[in-house]
XYZ file of N, CA, C and O in Angstrom:
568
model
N 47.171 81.172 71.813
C 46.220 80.232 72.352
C 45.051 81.000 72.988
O 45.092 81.857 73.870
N 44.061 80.518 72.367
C 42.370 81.561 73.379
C 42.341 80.398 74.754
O 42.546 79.236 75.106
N 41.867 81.899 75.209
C 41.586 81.260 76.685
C 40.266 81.585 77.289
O 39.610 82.592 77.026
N 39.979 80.769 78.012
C 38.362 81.149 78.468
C 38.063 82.078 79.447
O 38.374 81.861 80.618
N 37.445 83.179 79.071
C 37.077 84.511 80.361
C 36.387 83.721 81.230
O 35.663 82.777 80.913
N 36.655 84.179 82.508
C 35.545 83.699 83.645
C 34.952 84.463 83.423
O 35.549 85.447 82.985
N 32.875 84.614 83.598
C 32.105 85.466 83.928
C 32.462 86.645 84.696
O 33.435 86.606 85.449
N 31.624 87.879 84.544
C 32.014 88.515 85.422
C 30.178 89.378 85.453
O 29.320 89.376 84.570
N 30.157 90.000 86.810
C 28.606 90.183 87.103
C 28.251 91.288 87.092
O 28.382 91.841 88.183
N 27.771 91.986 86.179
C 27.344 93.442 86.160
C 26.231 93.302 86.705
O 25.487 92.422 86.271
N 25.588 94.575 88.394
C 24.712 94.591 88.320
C 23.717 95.811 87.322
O 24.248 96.756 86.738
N 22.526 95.589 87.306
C 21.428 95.957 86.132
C 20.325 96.706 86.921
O 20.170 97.923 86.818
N 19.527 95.869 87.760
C 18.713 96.874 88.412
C 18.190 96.148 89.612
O 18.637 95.029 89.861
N 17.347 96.652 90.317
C 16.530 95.851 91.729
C 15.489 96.256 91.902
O 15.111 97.424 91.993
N 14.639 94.812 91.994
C 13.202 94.664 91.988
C 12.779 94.058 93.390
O 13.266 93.237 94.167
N 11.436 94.992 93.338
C 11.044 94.988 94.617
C 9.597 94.605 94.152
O 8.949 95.414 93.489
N 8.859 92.848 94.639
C 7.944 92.911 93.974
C 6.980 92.015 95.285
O 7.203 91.057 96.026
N 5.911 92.896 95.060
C 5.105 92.378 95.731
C 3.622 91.460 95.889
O 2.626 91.788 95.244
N 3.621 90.540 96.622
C 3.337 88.854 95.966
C 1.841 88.725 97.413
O 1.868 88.863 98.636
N 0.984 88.478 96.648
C -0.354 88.034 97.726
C 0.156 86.290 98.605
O 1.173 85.633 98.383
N -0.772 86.034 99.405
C -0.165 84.753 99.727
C -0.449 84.176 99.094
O -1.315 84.497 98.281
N 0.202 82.838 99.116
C 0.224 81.670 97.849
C -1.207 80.716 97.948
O -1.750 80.622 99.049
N -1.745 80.075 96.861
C -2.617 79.738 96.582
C -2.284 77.938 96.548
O -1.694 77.464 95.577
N -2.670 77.182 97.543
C -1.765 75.887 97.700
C -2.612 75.000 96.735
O -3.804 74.697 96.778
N -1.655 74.689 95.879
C -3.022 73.214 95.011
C -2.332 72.326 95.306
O -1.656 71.970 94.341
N -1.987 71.248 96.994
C -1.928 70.140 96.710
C -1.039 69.560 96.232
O -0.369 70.316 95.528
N -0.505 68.105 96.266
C 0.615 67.244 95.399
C -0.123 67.132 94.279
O -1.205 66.553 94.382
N 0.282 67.641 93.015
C 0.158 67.219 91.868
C 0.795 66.262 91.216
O 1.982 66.491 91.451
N 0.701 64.987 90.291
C 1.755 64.309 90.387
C 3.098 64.172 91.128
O 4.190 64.083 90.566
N 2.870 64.167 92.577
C 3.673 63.869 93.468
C 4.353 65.073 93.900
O 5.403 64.993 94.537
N 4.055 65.701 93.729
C 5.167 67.393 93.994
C 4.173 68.217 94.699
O 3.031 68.155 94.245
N 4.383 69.005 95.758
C 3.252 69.747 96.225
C 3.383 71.092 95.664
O 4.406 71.770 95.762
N 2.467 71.397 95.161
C 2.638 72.863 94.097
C 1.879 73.735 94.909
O 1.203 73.452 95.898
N 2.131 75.168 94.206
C 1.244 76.442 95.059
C 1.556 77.858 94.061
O 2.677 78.317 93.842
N 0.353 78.360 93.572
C 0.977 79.616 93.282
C 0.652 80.696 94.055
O -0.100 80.695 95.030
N 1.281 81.668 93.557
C 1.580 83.260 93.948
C 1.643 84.038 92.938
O 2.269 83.988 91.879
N 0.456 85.232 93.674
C 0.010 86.192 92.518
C 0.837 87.173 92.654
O 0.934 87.662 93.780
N 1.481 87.609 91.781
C 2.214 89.038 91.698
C 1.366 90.517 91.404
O 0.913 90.964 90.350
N 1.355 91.014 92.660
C 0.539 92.365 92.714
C 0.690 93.358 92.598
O -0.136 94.241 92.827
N 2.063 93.521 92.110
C 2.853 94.879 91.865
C 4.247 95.213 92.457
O 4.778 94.497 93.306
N 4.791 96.312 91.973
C 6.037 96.449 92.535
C 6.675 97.216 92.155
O 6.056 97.991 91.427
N 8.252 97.564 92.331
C 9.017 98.660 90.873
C 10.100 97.846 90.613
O 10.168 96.670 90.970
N 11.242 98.651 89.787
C 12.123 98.084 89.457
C 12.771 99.858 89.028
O 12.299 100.850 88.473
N 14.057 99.487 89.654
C 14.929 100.651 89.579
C 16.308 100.254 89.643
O 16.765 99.411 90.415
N 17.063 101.039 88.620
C 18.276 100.485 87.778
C 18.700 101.334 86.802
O 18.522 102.544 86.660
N 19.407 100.368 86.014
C 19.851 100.993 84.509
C 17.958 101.345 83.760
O 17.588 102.020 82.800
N 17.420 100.750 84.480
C 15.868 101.447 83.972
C 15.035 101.694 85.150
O 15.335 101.257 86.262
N 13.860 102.479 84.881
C 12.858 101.719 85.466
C 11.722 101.944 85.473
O 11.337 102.844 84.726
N 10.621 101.148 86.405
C 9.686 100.790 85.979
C 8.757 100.102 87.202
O 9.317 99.714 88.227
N 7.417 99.983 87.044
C 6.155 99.707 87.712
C 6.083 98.265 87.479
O 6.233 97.899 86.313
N 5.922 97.558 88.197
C 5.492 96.030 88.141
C 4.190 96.115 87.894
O 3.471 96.730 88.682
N 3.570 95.396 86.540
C 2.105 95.259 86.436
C 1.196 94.198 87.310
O 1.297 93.056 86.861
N 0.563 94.283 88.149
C -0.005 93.064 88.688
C -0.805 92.084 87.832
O -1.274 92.606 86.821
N -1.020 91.040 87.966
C -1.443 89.873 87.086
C -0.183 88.990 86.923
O -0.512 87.810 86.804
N 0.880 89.144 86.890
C 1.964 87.718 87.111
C 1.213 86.879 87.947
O 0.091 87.003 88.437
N 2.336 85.716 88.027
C 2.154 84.583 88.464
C 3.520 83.805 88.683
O 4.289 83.480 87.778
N 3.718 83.523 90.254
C 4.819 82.611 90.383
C 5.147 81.363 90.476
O 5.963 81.231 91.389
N 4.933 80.513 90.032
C 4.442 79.095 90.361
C 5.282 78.381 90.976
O 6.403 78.207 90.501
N 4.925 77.864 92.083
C 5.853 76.990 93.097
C 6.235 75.714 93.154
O 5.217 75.221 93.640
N 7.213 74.548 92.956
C 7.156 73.413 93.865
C 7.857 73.084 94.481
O 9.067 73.156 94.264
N 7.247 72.541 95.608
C 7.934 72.318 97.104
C 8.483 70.919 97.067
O 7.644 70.022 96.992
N 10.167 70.477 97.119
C 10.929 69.485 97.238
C 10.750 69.054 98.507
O 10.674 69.851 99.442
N 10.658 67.646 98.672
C 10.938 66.892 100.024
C 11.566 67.884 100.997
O 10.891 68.399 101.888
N 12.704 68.117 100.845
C 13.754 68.825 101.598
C 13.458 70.115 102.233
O 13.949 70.424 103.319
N 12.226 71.286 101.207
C 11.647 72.252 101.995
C 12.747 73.195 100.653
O 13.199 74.276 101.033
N 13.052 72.800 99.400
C 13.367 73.774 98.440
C 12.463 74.345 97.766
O 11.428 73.679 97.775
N 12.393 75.257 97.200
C 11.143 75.890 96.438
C 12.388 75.858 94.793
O 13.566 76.194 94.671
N 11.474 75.345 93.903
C 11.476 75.664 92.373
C 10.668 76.335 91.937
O 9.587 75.833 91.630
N 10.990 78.164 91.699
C 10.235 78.502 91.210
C 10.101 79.343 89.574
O 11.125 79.712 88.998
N 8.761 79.554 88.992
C 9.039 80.104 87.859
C 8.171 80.822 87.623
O 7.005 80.523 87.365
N 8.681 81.921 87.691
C 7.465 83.657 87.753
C 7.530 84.168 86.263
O 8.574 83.984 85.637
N 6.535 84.757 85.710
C 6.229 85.215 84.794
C 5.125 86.675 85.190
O 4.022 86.779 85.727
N 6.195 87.721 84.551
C 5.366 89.478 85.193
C 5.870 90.145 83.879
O 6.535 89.615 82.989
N 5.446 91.321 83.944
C 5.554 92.365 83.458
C 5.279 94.082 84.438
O 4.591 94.504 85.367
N 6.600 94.711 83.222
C 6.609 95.477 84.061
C 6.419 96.888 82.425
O 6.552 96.877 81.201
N 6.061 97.838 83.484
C 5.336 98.905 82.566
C 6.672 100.227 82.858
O 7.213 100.849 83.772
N 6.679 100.114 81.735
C 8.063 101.339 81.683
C 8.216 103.581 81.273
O 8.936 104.508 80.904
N 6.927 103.167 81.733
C 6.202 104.438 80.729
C 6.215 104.719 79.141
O 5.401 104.126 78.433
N 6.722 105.213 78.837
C 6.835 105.998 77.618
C 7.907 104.997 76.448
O 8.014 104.952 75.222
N 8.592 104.261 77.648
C 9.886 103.517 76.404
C 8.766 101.936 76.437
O 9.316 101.056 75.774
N 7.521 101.501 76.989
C 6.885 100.483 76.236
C 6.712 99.249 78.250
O 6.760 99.569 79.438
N 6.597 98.453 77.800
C 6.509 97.152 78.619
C 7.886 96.311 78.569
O 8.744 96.353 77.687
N 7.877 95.848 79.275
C 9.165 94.587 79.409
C 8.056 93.317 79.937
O 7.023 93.486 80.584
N 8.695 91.871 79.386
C 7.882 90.257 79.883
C 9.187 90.138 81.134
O 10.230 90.474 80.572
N 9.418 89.834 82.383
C 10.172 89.183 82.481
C 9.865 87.582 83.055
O 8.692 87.351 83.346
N 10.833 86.507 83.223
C 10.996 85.267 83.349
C 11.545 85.055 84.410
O 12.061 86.169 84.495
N 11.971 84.397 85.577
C 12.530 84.331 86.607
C 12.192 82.925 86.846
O 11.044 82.482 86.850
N 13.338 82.205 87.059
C 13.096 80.501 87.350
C 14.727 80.638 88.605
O 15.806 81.213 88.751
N 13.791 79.617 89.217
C 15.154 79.439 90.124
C 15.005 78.635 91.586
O 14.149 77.765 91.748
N 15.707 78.936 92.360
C 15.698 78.156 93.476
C 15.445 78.999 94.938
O 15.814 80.173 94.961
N 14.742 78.339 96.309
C 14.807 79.049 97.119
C 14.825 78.127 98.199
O 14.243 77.043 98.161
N 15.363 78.468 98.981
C 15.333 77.667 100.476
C 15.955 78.105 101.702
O 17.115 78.502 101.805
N 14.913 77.984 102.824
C 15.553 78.712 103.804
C 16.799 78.405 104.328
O 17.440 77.575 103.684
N 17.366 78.907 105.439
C 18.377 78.528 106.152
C 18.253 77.483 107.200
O 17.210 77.006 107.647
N 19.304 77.242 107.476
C 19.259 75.736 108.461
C 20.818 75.987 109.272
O 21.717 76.823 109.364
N 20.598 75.234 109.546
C 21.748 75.416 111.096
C 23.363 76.014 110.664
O 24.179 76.824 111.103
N 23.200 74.844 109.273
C 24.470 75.016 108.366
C 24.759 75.866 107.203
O 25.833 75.845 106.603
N 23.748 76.624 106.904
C 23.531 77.277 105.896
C 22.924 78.370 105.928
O 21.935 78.408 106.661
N 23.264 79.505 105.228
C 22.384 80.447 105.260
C 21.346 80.297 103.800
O 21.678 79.624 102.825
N 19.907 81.158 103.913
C 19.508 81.166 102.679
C 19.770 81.425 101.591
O 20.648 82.249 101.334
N 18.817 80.551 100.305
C 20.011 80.620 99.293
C 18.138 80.884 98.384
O 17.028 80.365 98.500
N 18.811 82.066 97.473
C 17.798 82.358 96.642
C 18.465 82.535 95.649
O 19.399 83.329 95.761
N 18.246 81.894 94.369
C 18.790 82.750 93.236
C 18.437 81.817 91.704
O 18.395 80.593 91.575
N 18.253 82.707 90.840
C 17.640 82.601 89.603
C 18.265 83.215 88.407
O 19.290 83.888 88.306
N 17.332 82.789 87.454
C 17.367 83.182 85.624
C 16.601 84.003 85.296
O 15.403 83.724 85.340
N 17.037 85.311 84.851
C 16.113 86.330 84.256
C 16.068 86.216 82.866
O 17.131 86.248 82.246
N 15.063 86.096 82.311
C 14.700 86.242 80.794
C 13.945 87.402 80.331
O 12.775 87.467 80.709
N 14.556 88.651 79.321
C 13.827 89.171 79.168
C 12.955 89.581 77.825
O 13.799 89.453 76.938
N 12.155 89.856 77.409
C 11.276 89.840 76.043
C 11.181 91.554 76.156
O 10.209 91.838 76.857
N 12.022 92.974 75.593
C 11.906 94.186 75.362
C 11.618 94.708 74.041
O 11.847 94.194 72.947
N 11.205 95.556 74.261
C 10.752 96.495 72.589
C 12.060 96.500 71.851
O 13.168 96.419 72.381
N 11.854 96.585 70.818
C 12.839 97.603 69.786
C 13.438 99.008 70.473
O 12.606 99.826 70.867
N 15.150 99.366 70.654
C 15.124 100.479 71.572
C 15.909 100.728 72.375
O 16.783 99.893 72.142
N 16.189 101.222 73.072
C 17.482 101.431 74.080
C 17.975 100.381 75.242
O 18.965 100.246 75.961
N 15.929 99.290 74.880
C 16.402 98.413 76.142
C 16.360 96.467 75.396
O 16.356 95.366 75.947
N 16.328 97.066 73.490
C 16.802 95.735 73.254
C 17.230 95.089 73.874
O 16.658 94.227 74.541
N 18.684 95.395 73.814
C 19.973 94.556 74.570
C 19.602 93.337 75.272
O 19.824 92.196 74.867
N 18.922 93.717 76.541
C 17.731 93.108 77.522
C 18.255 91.490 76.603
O 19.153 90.703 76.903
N 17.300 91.460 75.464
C 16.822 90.237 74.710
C 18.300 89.290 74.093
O 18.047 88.320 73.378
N 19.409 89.531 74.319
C 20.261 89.241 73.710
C 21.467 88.792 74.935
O 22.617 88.545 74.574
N 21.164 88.739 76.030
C 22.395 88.425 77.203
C 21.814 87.841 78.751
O 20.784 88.095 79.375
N 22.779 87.101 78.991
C 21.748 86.090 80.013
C 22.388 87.003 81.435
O 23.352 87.750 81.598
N 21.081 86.392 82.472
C 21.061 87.272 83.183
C 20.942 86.866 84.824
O 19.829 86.363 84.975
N 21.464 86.890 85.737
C 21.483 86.024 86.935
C 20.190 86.685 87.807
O 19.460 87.456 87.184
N 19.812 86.342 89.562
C 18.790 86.967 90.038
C 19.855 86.690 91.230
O 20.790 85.892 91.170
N 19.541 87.450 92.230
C 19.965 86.932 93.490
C 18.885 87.864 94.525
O 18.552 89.038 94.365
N 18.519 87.026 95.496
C 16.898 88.143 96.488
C 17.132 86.926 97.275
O 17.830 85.913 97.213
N 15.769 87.746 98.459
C 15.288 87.243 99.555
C 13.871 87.652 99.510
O 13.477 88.622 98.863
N 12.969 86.727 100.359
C 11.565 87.659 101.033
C 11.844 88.053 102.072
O 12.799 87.792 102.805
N 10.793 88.877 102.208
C 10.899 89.796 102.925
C 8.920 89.848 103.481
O 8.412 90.814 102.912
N 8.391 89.469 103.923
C 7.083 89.185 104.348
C 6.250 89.326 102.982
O 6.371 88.354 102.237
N 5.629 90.110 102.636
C 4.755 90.166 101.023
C 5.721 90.779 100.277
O 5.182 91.136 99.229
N 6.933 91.097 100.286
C 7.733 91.777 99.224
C 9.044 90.855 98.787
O 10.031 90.882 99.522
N 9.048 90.226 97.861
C 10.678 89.467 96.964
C 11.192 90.871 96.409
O 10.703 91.888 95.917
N 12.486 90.354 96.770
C 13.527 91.433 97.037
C 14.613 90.844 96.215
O 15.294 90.052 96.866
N 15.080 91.034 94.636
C 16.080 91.026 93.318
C 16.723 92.095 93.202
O 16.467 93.300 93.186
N 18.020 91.139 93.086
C 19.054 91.697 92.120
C 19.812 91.515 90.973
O 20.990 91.160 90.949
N 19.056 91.785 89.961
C 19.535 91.395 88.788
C 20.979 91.661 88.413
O 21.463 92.771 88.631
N 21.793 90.545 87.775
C 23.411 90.725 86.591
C 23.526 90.410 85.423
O 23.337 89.447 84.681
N 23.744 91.041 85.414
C 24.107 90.672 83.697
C 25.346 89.863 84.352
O 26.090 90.167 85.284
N 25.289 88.654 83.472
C 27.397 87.865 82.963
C 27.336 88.323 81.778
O 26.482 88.388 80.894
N 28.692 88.714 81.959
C 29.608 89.567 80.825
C 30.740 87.967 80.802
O 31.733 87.924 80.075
């Protein structure tokens, strides 16, 4: 009889990325949105690499004071090429009963290469801020 593996969480690498203040546009169809420019950063791990500035994190703010967010960066790897990454997820501070809870979906788009793989296995986030710096830790589930 097959049986179902539970996940299990390899970590991959940690990104340290650093974000200008957010740019507020207002309730847009009812949601108050805001972005955030991504200005650079690294990433050190099973690789690593320079955060390119020009991302973009795009925010919306739930009644409740949750953030939905979904960042789109790149990061420059020297010599082995660029990586796209994707990051969607959730954030919200702490409250009397709770501590903060940050955590997300990494998607990644890599060259042909040692860091294929990347493109083929899903990938968790778990961070905090930290004043202008978001602070990841990427897993692989195995």
């Amino acid at each position: 009889m097959n049986q179902i593996a539970a996940p299990v969480l390899r970590p991959v690498v940690r990104l340290q990325i650093e974000v200008a203040p957010p740019t507020l546009l207002g309730t847009l169809n009812g949601i108050e949105r805001r972005m955030v420019s991504i200005v650079g950063g690294r990433v050190q791990g099973q690789f690593s690499g320079s955060i390119l500035p020009g991302g973009t994190d795009v925010q919306s703010v739930r009644d409740d004071g949750t953030i939905e967010l979904m960042a789109r960066y790149a990061v420059d790897l020297g010599d082995a090429g660029h990586l796209l990454l994707e990051n969607t997820g959730l954030r919200r501070t702490a409250t009397e009963d709770d501590r903060p809870y940050f955590r997300g979906r990494m998607r990644f788009e890599a060259p042909a290469g040692s860091l294929a793989w990347l493109n083929s296995a899903i990938f968790l986030t778990s961070g905090y801020r930290d004043g202008s710096v978001v602070h990841l830790e990427v897993f692989e589930v195995l």
